[in-house]
Amino acid sequence: MKLNSSIRTNQMPDKVLLSTILMLIIFGWVMVFSASLSAHSSYIYFIKQTIFIFMGLSAGLIMLSTPISVLQKYSIPLFILTLFLLCVVFFPSPIGHEAKGSTRWINFVLFKFQPSELMKLSMVLFMAGFLIRQEKDIRKPWMGFLKTIAIIGVTGLLILLETDIGATLIISLTAMSMLYAAGSYIKQLTIVTSGLFILIGIIITIIPNRFERFVSFWKGDFWASDNSKLDQTKAALIGIARGDLFGVGIGAGIQKFKNRGSINSLPERHTDMIFAVIGEELGFVGMLFVLLSFLFILLKGFTIAKVALQKGRQYSSYVVFGICTWFSMQITVNIAMNLGLIPPKGFTLPLLSYGGTSMIFAILSLAIILRVDMENRTKYSKQQNYV
């Protein structure tokens, strides 16, 4: 049922925020090329990343002219479609694609699509609408909360079966953070969240290789030659140390190359460990640029969410809050593992790491934030709510 008219705005995107996002995209584009120089057919990564960026920017431009009410209207079908795609990854080859023991991709021949990246955005859009719908029925809090947990649980289980623990945690914690922000089911959520952390501890303990990777940071000599489980972290830290203040120059890093004697090369240099390459080639200054750029985007995003809430546009506020929370967690975890603060895990750095699905949906999500800001600045703005 349609309650209010949709928003039509002639506002332009925030120039500073848009410029910061574009600057990070270009910066990441250059660094992916540099990081992939050691790989076979390195130009292939550069060409593919160029295509992914173009696709993401095209989707972002469409999003800037799309009212947020349209996302709210189609959030449920999109969520159901994403759940279906999460099941498709388990289809036998050539439909499903497996790599390094994980089944996370759908093979579209020209590129591999990762539904868990879509689910990060899909969950935010769906949960924002779900919270608004649940506000209309607060007489049975536990029943509403169980519905919420069932939604998060089914999604988490499908992604966990892909052996993608990182994406499972990000999606689940983002959804729960949105519940906290909305003030929904605080008592119930506190109880279940405590149980979730206990469950995570049990899973880490039961799965030996996960447990070993977790505790290896506190077991024995970190730099011991027989501590091979931390070779990736060692290589990252060596590269960052070589970079010092200003770095060795773009393209001049050596940690990305193989067969260099006793010092291990940096695995996943153009994806998960791109921040370490930045540290080596551009030094502390380069890393500080990345950190400050992300900090500005996130602070601006949370401010946009606050303004939307003050204007009574709850759905938009919840969506922006969810996107910023997801980005905050993924950026923090990726940089922490590059700095050796936590064990290595398959987290890309938004806008900077190589990857098709992650790049496209990162740009699209930031375009949504820009759109909400445009609607916030529209003088007479009403949001279209669907129930």
Tab-separated table of C-alpha atoms in Angstrom:
chain	number	residue	atom	x	y	z
A	1	MET	CA	0.000	0.000	0.000
A	2	LYS	CA	1.371	3.411	-1.007
A	3	LEU	CA	1.327	5.998	1.756
A	4	ASN	CA	3.213	9.023	0.473
A	5	SER	CA	4.369	10.446	-2.823
A	6	SER	CA	7.833	9.649	-4.102
A	7	ILE	CA	10.672	12.132	-3.930
A	8	ARG	CA	11.750	14.083	-6.987
A	9	THR	CA	14.891	16.078	-6.415
A	10	ASN	CA	16.964	18.395	-8.566
A	11	GLN	CA	19.749	18.458	-5.995
A	12	MET	CA	23.295	17.597	-7.040
A	13	PRO	CA	25.455	15.068	-5.141
A	14	ASP	CA	27.688	16.436	-2.388
A	15	LYS	CA	30.788	17.496	-4.327
A	16	VAL	CA	33.302	16.835	-1.558
A	17	LEU	CA	31.901	13.403	-0.712
A	18	LEU	CA	31.633	12.428	-4.386
A	19	SER	CA	35.184	13.650	-5.074
A	20	THR	CA	36.557	11.638	-2.143
A	21	ILE	CA	34.838	8.470	-3.371
A	22	LEU	CA	36.080	8.948	-6.954
A	23	MET	CA	39.583	9.745	-5.708
A	24	LEU	CA	39.701	6.462	-3.745
A	25	ILE	CA	38.423	4.515	-6.751
A	26	ILE	CA	41.140	5.952	-9.013
A	27	PHE	CA	43.766	5.446	-6.321
A	28	GLY	CA	42.719	1.805	-5.892
A	29	TRP	CA	42.715	1.312	-9.666
A	30	VAL	CA	46.361	2.405	-9.849
A	31	MET	CA	47.383	0.332	-6.822
A	32	VAL	CA	45.716	-2.832	-8.157
A	33	PHE	CA	47.756	-2.448	-11.347
A	34	SER	CA	50.941	-2.017	-9.334
A	35	ALA	CA	50.126	-4.907	-6.960
A	36	SER	CA	49.377	-7.313	-9.815
A	37	LEU	CA	52.618	-6.663	-11.717
A	38	SER	CA	54.130	-9.865	-10.329
A	39	ALA	CA	51.253	-12.063	-11.454
A	40	HIS	CA	51.002	-13.841	-14.794
A	41	SER	CA	49.070	-11.766	-17.342
A	42	SER	CA	49.016	-8.858	-14.901
A	43	TYR	CA	47.357	-6.619	-17.487
A	44	ILE	CA	44.335	-8.909	-17.328
A	45	TYR	CA	43.696	-7.850	-13.716
A	46	PHE	CA	44.036	-4.199	-14.690
A	47	ILE	CA	41.680	-4.555	-17.662
A	48	LYS	CA	39.102	-6.477	-15.629
A	49	GLN	CA	39.269	-3.961	-12.793
A	50	THR	CA	38.701	-1.166	-15.310
A	51	ILE	CA	35.581	-2.943	-16.555
A	52	PHE	CA	34.351	-3.544	-12.996
A	53	ILE	CA	34.825	0.120	-12.089
A	54	PHE	CA	32.973	1.209	-15.230
A	55	MET	CA	30.087	-1.153	-14.385
A	56	GLY	CA	29.997	0.117	-10.798
A	57	LEU	CA	30.009	3.779	-11.845
A	58	SER	CA	27.255	3.114	-14.398
A	59	ALA	CA	25.115	1.452	-11.715
A	60	GLY	CA	25.930	4.330	-9.365
A	61	LEU	CA	24.755	6.927	-11.897
A	62	ILE	CA	21.451	5.094	-12.262
A	63	MET	CA	21.122	4.960	-8.488
A	64	LEU	CA	21.614	8.717	-8.160
A	65	SER	CA	18.445	9.245	-10.198
A	66	THR	CA	16.452	6.529	-8.419
A	67	PRO	CA	14.281	7.484	-5.409
A	68	ILE	CA	15.061	5.522	-2.245
A	69	SER	CA	11.363	4.627	-2.121
A	70	VAL	CA	11.958	2.378	-5.142
A	71	LEU	CA	14.570	0.425	-3.178
A	72	GLN	CA	12.125	0.110	-0.307
A	73	LYS	CA	9.416	-1.166	-2.654
A	74	TYR	CA	11.621	-3.876	-4.163
A	75	SER	CA	13.731	-4.759	-1.102
A	76	ILE	CA	11.759	-7.939	-0.375
A	77	PRO	CA	11.961	-9.400	-3.926
A	78	LEU	CA	15.663	-8.490	-4.037
A	79	PHE	CA	16.286	-10.260	-0.726
A	80	ILE	CA	14.467	-13.405	-1.919
A	81	LEU	CA	16.424	-13.354	-5.190
A	82	THR	CA	19.703	-13.056	-3.279
A	83	LEU	CA	18.789	-16.030	-1.085
A	84	PHE	CA	18.151	-18.029	-4.253
A	85	LEU	CA	21.529	-17.000	-5.684
A	86	LEU	CA	23.203	-18.109	-2.438
A	87	CYS	CA	21.748	-21.556	-3.123
A	88	VAL	CA	22.841	-21.528	-6.777
A	89	VAL	CA	26.529	-21.409	-5.788
A	90	PHE	CA	26.180	-25.021	-4.616
A	91	PHE	CA	25.087	-26.196	-8.066
A	92	PRO	CA	27.662	-28.452	-9.748
A	93	SER	CA	30.200	-27.021	-12.180
A	94	PRO	CA	30.081	-25.153	-14.497
A	95	ILE	CA	27.320	-23.180	-12.722
A	96	GLY	CA	28.843	-23.166	-9.248
A	97	HIS	CA	32.514	-22.277	-8.953
A	98	GLU	CA	34.845	-23.520	-6.219
A	99	ALA	CA	38.240	-22.051	-5.365
A	100	LYS	CA	40.615	-22.787	-2.481
A	101	GLY	CA	38.062	-25.012	-0.769
A	102	SER	CA	35.309	-22.373	-0.813
A	103	THR	CA	32.128	-22.389	-2.874
A	104	ARG	CA	31.196	-18.708	-3.131
A	105	TRP	CA	30.784	-17.908	-6.823
A	106	ILE	CA	28.380	-18.350	-9.730
A	107	ASN	CA	30.166	-18.842	-13.034
A	108	PHE	CA	28.944	-16.393	-15.675
A	109	VAL	CA	31.847	-17.363	-17.977
A	110	LEU	CA	33.132	-13.816	-18.446
A	111	PHE	CA	33.255	-13.200	-14.704
A	112	LYS	CA	32.515	-14.892	-11.385
A	113	PHE	CA	29.594	-13.446	-9.425
A	114	GLN	CA	29.712	-13.601	-5.615
A	115	PRO	CA	26.165	-13.473	-4.164
A	116	SER	CA	27.406	-12.827	-0.607
A	117	GLU	CA	28.529	-9.349	-1.748
A	118	LEU	CA	25.028	-8.647	-3.020
A	119	MET	CA	23.613	-9.969	0.262
A	120	LYS	CA	25.538	-7.311	2.218
A	121	LEU	CA	23.511	-4.622	0.485
A	122	SER	CA	20.348	-6.683	0.120
A	123	MET	CA	20.255	-7.408	3.859
A	124	VAL	CA	20.585	-3.705	4.688
A	125	LEU	CA	17.742	-2.741	2.324
A	126	PHE	CA	15.504	-5.552	3.542
A	127	MET	CA	16.210	-5.060	7.240
A	128	ALA	CA	15.476	-1.318	7.034
A	129	GLY	CA	12.013	-2.052	5.668
A	130	PHE	CA	11.501	-4.933	8.083
A	131	LEU	CA	12.204	-2.680	11.076
A	132	ILE	CA	9.589	-0.180	9.919
A	133	ARG	CA	7.002	-2.921	9.384
A	134	GLN	CA	7.704	-4.449	12.802
A	135	GLU	CA	7.183	-1.094	14.549
A	136	LYS	CA	3.494	-1.454	13.723
A	137	ASP	CA	3.228	-4.639	15.780
A	138	ILE	CA	5.057	-4.354	19.092
A	139	ARG	CA	2.557	-6.379	21.128
A	140	LYS	CA	4.554	-9.593	20.708
A	141	PRO	CA	8.220	-8.558	20.951
A	142	TRP	CA	9.635	-12.055	21.146
A	143	MET	CA	7.653	-13.180	18.099
A	144	GLY	CA	8.946	-10.246	16.065
A	145	PHE	CA	12.442	-10.853	17.310
A	146	LEU	CA	12.321	-14.536	16.397
A	147	LYS	CA	11.297	-13.548	12.863
A	148	THR	CA	14.334	-11.302	12.721
A	149	ILE	CA	16.676	-14.002	13.990
A	150	ALA	CA	15.219	-16.505	11.513
A	151	ILE	CA	15.944	-14.127	8.633
A	152	ILE	CA	19.491	-13.483	9.791
A	153	GLY	CA	20.009	-17.153	10.669
A	154	VAL	CA	18.944	-18.547	7.277
A	155	THR	CA	21.165	-16.042	5.487
A	156	GLY	CA	24.090	-16.717	7.801
A	157	LEU	CA	23.740	-20.478	7.419
A	158	LEU	CA	23.830	-20.343	3.620
A	159	ILE	CA	26.958	-18.179	3.622
A	160	LEU	CA	28.558	-20.258	6.371
A	161	LEU	CA	28.093	-23.354	4.215
A	162	GLU	CA	30.212	-21.594	1.604
A	163	THR	CA	32.902	-21.517	4.334
A	164	ASP	CA	32.810	-17.716	4.216
A	165	ILE	CA	32.885	-16.966	7.943
A	166	GLY	CA	33.944	-13.362	7.358
A	167	ALA	CA	30.919	-12.449	5.236
A	168	THR	CA	28.658	-14.306	7.668
A	169	LEU	CA	29.872	-12.177	10.571
A	170	ILE	CA	29.675	-8.884	8.659
A	171	ILE	CA	26.125	-9.476	7.415
A	172	SER	CA	24.849	-10.782	10.752
A	173	LEU	CA	26.483	-8.051	12.838
A	174	THR	CA	25.324	-5.339	10.434
A	175	ALA	CA	21.712	-6.530	10.733
A	176	MET	CA	21.957	-6.666	14.526
A	177	SER	CA	23.546	-3.217	14.647
A	178	MET	CA	20.558	-1.894	12.713
A	179	LEU	CA	18.272	-3.422	15.340
A	180	TYR	CA	20.198	-1.646	18.089
A	181	ALA	CA	20.132	1.653	16.195
A	182	ALA	CA	16.378	1.377	15.681
A	183	GLY	CA	15.876	0.604	19.371
A	184	SER	CA	14.065	-2.622	18.509
A	185	TYR	CA	14.136	-5.704	20.726
A	186	ILE	CA	17.009	-4.419	22.881
A	187	LYS	CA	16.418	-6.920	25.694
A	188	GLN	CA	15.995	-9.856	23.336
A	189	LEU	CA	18.935	-8.802	21.198
A	190	THR	CA	21.274	-8.485	24.179
A	191	ILE	CA	20.483	-12.029	25.264
A	192	VAL	CA	20.938	-13.523	21.810
A	193	THR	CA	24.066	-11.497	21.009
A	194	SER	CA	25.737	-12.894	24.113
A	195	GLY	CA	24.798	-16.376	22.959
A	196	LEU	CA	26.181	-15.639	19.482
A	197	PHE	CA	29.617	-14.760	20.811
A	198	ILE	CA	29.617	-17.991	22.798
A	199	LEU	CA	28.667	-19.902	19.631
A	200	ILE	CA	31.472	-18.236	17.662
A	201	GLY	CA	33.919	-19.313	20.356
A	202	ILE	CA	32.661	-22.892	20.112
A	203	ILE	CA	32.978	-22.902	16.289
A	204	ILE	CA	36.539	-21.587	16.463
A	205	THR	CA	37.379	-24.270	18.999
A	206	ILE	CA	35.752	-27.118	17.050
A	207	ILE	CA	37.325	-26.278	13.669
A	208	PRO	CA	41.057	-26.919	14.316
A	209	ASN	CA	42.541	-24.867	11.486
A	210	ARG	CA	40.440	-21.810	12.424
A	211	PHE	CA	41.450	-22.163	16.056
A	212	GLU	CA	45.113	-22.523	15.176
A	213	ARG	CA	45.027	-19.427	12.963
A	214	PHE	CA	43.363	-17.513	15.769
A	215	VAL	CA	45.735	-18.444	18.578
A	216	SER	CA	48.922	-18.490	16.476
A	217	PHE	CA	49.276	-14.765	17.083
A	218	TRP	CA	49.794	-15.466	20.775
A	219	LYS	CA	51.686	-18.767	20.524
A	220	GLY	CA	55.435	-18.929	20.260
A	221	ASP	CA	57.763	-16.550	18.436
A	222	PHE	CA	55.920	-14.519	15.813
A	223	TRP	CA	59.012	-14.227	13.602
A	224	ALA	CA	60.229	-17.807	14.101
A	225	SER	CA	61.073	-19.518	10.812
A	226	ASP	CA	58.954	-22.550	11.730
A	227	ASN	CA	55.846	-20.400	12.291
A	228	SER	CA	54.748	-20.713	8.651
A	229	LYS	CA	51.079	-20.078	9.432
A	230	LEU	CA	51.886	-16.377	9.698
A	231	ASP	CA	53.932	-16.031	6.508
A	232	GLN	CA	51.275	-13.795	4.961
A	233	THR	CA	51.261	-11.459	7.947
A	234	LYS	CA	55.058	-11.409	8.092
A	235	ALA	CA	55.288	-10.482	4.415
A	236	ALA	CA	52.770	-7.688	4.900
A	237	LEU	CA	54.612	-6.224	7.881
A	238	ILE	CA	57.984	-6.425	6.119
A	239	GLY	CA	56.538	-4.505	3.199
A	240	ILE	CA	54.991	-1.831	5.434
A	241	ALA	CA	58.285	-1.481	7.324
A	242	ARG	CA	60.173	-1.031	4.040
A	243	GLY	CA	57.793	1.754	3.058
A	244	ASP	CA	58.745	3.913	6.047
A	245	LEU	CA	57.341	7.465	5.732
A	246	PHE	CA	56.998	8.072	1.973
A	247	GLY	CA	57.357	4.572	0.512
A	248	VAL	CA	59.617	3.168	-2.179
A	249	GLY	CA	57.447	4.476	-5.029
A	250	ILE	CA	54.496	3.156	-7.003
A	251	GLY	CA	55.501	-0.059	-8.762
A	252	ALA	CA	58.824	-0.282	-6.904
A	253	GLY	CA	57.640	-2.601	-4.121
A	254	ILE	CA	59.302	-6.017	-3.962
A	255	GLN	CA	57.159	-7.928	-1.447
A	256	LYS	CA	54.689	-8.709	-4.228
A	257	PHE	CA	57.305	-10.683	-6.188
A	258	LYS	CA	57.987	-14.395	-5.766
A	259	ASN	CA	61.220	-16.369	-5.363
A	260	ARG	CA	63.124	-13.763	-3.410
A	261	GLY	CA	65.141	-15.991	-1.127
A	262	SER	CA	64.169	-16.441	2.519
A	263	ILE	CA	61.618	-13.638	2.627
A	264	ASN	CA	58.170	-14.804	1.639
A	265	SER	CA	56.242	-12.981	-1.051
A	266	LEU	CA	52.910	-11.371	-0.228
A	267	PRO	CA	49.928	-13.566	-1.155
A	268	GLU	CA	46.634	-12.004	-2.272
A	269	ARG	CA	48.586	-8.805	-2.925
A	270	HIS	CA	45.968	-7.254	-5.216
A	271	THR	CA	42.930	-8.304	-3.162
A	272	ASP	CA	42.995	-8.832	0.618
A	273	MET	CA	46.498	-7.418	1.175
A	274	ILE	CA	46.335	-4.308	-1.006
A	275	PHE	CA	46.811	-2.080	2.064
A	276	ALA	CA	50.229	-3.652	2.708
A	277	VAL	CA	51.243	-2.875	-0.887
A	278	ILE	CA	50.143	0.727	-0.328
A	279	GLY	CA	52.232	0.818	2.839
A	280	GLU	CA	55.353	-0.403	1.030
A	281	GLU	CA	55.054	1.743	-2.080
A	282	LEU	CA	53.584	4.946	-0.593
A	283	GLY	CA	54.619	4.584	3.033
A	284	PHE	CA	52.882	6.023	6.083
A	285	VAL	CA	51.632	8.968	4.016
A	286	GLY	CA	49.807	6.670	1.597
A	287	MET	CA	48.230	4.649	4.389
A	288	LEU	CA	47.193	7.839	6.201
A	289	PHE	CA	45.542	9.111	3.017
A	290	VAL	CA	43.461	5.933	2.804
A	291	LEU	CA	42.489	6.037	6.476
A	292	LEU	CA	41.484	9.719	6.424
A	293	SER	CA	39.502	9.284	3.202
A	294	PHE	CA	37.534	6.369	4.622
A	295	LEU	CA	37.040	8.235	7.906
A	296	PHE	CA	35.580	11.236	6.079
A	297	ILE	CA	33.213	9.052	4.017
A	298	LEU	CA	31.969	7.162	7.077
A	299	LEU	CA	31.519	10.225	9.291
A	300	LYS	CA	29.682	11.977	6.466
A	301	GLY	CA	27.538	8.880	5.974
A	302	PHE	CA	26.517	8.620	9.626
A	303	THR	CA	25.681	12.349	9.588
A	304	ILE	CA	23.464	11.818	6.524
A	305	ALA	CA	21.692	8.985	8.364
A	306	LYS	CA	21.111	11.264	11.365
A	307	VAL	CA	19.693	14.068	9.206
A	308	ALA	CA	17.353	11.631	7.423
A	309	LEU	CA	16.052	10.425	10.783
A	310	GLN	CA	15.469	14.012	11.933
A	311	LYS	CA	13.416	14.609	8.789
A	312	GLY	CA	11.258	11.588	9.603
A	313	ARG	CA	12.665	9.460	6.775
A	314	GLN	CA	13.337	6.329	8.783
A	315	TYR	CA	13.907	3.914	5.920
A	316	SER	CA	16.595	6.104	4.364
A	317	SER	CA	18.221	6.606	7.747
A	318	TYR	CA	18.333	2.884	8.518
A	319	VAL	CA	19.741	2.079	5.056
A	320	VAL	CA	22.586	4.610	5.312
A	321	PHE	CA	23.363	3.526	8.874
A	322	GLY	CA	23.510	-0.114	7.760
A	323	ILE	CA	25.798	0.613	4.811
A	324	CYS	CA	28.169	2.705	6.943
A	325	THR	CA	28.239	0.004	9.632
A	326	TRP	CA	29.060	-2.672	7.052
A	327	PHE	CA	31.833	-0.537	5.543
A	328	SER	CA	33.215	0.322	8.993
A	329	MET	CA	33.543	-3.333	9.962
A	330	GLN	CA	35.027	-4.476	6.644
A	331	ILE	CA	37.546	-1.634	6.474
A	332	THR	CA	38.591	-2.121	10.111
A	333	VAL	CA	39.057	-5.878	9.763
A	334	ASN	CA	40.970	-5.626	6.472
A	335	ILE	CA	43.403	-2.981	7.736
A	336	ALA	CA	43.826	-4.779	11.069
A	337	MET	CA	44.847	-8.014	9.348
A	338	ASN	CA	47.264	-6.115	7.064
A	339	LEU	CA	48.870	-4.603	10.170
A	340	GLY	CA	49.148	-7.997	11.861
A	341	LEU	CA	46.628	-7.202	14.591
A	342	ILE	CA	44.325	-10.118	13.736
A	343	PRO	CA	44.728	-13.339	11.726
A	344	PRO	CA	44.486	-13.059	7.915
A	345	LYS	CA	40.961	-13.463	6.552
A	346	GLY	CA	39.277	-13.054	3.192
A	347	PHE	CA	38.184	-9.424	3.495
A	348	THR	CA	38.587	-7.034	0.592
A	349	LEU	CA	39.194	-3.323	1.157
A	350	PRO	CA	36.208	-1.477	-0.374
A	351	LEU	CA	36.992	0.583	-3.498
A	352	LEU	CA	40.669	-0.424	-3.394
A	353	SER	CA	40.915	-4.214	-3.677
A	354	TYR	CA	40.611	-6.108	-6.952
A	355	GLY	CA	37.239	-7.795	-7.365
A	356	GLY	CA	34.198	-7.457	-9.600
A	357	THR	CA	31.212	-8.068	-7.364
A	358	SER	CA	32.705	-6.293	-4.362
A	359	MET	CA	33.664	-3.210	-6.424
A	360	ILE	CA	30.285	-2.898	-8.132
A	361	PHE	CA	28.249	-3.156	-4.938
A	362	ALA	CA	30.620	-0.937	-2.963
A	363	ILE	CA	30.154	1.851	-5.525
A	364	LEU	CA	26.410	1.220	-5.711
A	365	SER	CA	26.090	1.382	-1.910
A	366	LEU	CA	27.954	4.678	-1.727
A	367	ALA	CA	25.705	6.013	-4.509
A	368	ILE	CA	22.737	5.200	-2.266
A	369	ILE	CA	24.276	7.343	0.485
A	370	LEU	CA	24.733	10.188	-2.005
A	371	ARG	CA	21.103	9.810	-3.116
A	372	VAL	CA	19.808	9.940	0.454
A	373	ASP	CA	21.826	13.099	1.028
A	374	MET	CA	20.300	14.619	-2.111
A	375	GLU	CA	16.817	13.787	-0.845
A	376	ASN	CA	17.673	15.192	2.595
A	377	ARG	CA	18.470	18.534	0.964
A	378	THR	CA	15.247	18.607	-1.046
A	379	LYS	CA	13.071	21.351	0.419
A	380	TYR	CA	9.752	19.522	0.276
A	381	SER	CA	10.584	15.857	0.656
A	382	LYS	CA	8.241	13.075	1.477
A	383	GLN	CA	9.209	9.444	1.513
A	384	GLN	CA	7.182	6.728	-0.080
A	385	ASN	CA	6.598	3.920	2.414
A	386	TYR	CA	5.267	0.514	1.485
A	387	VAL	CA	3.701	-1.777	4.023
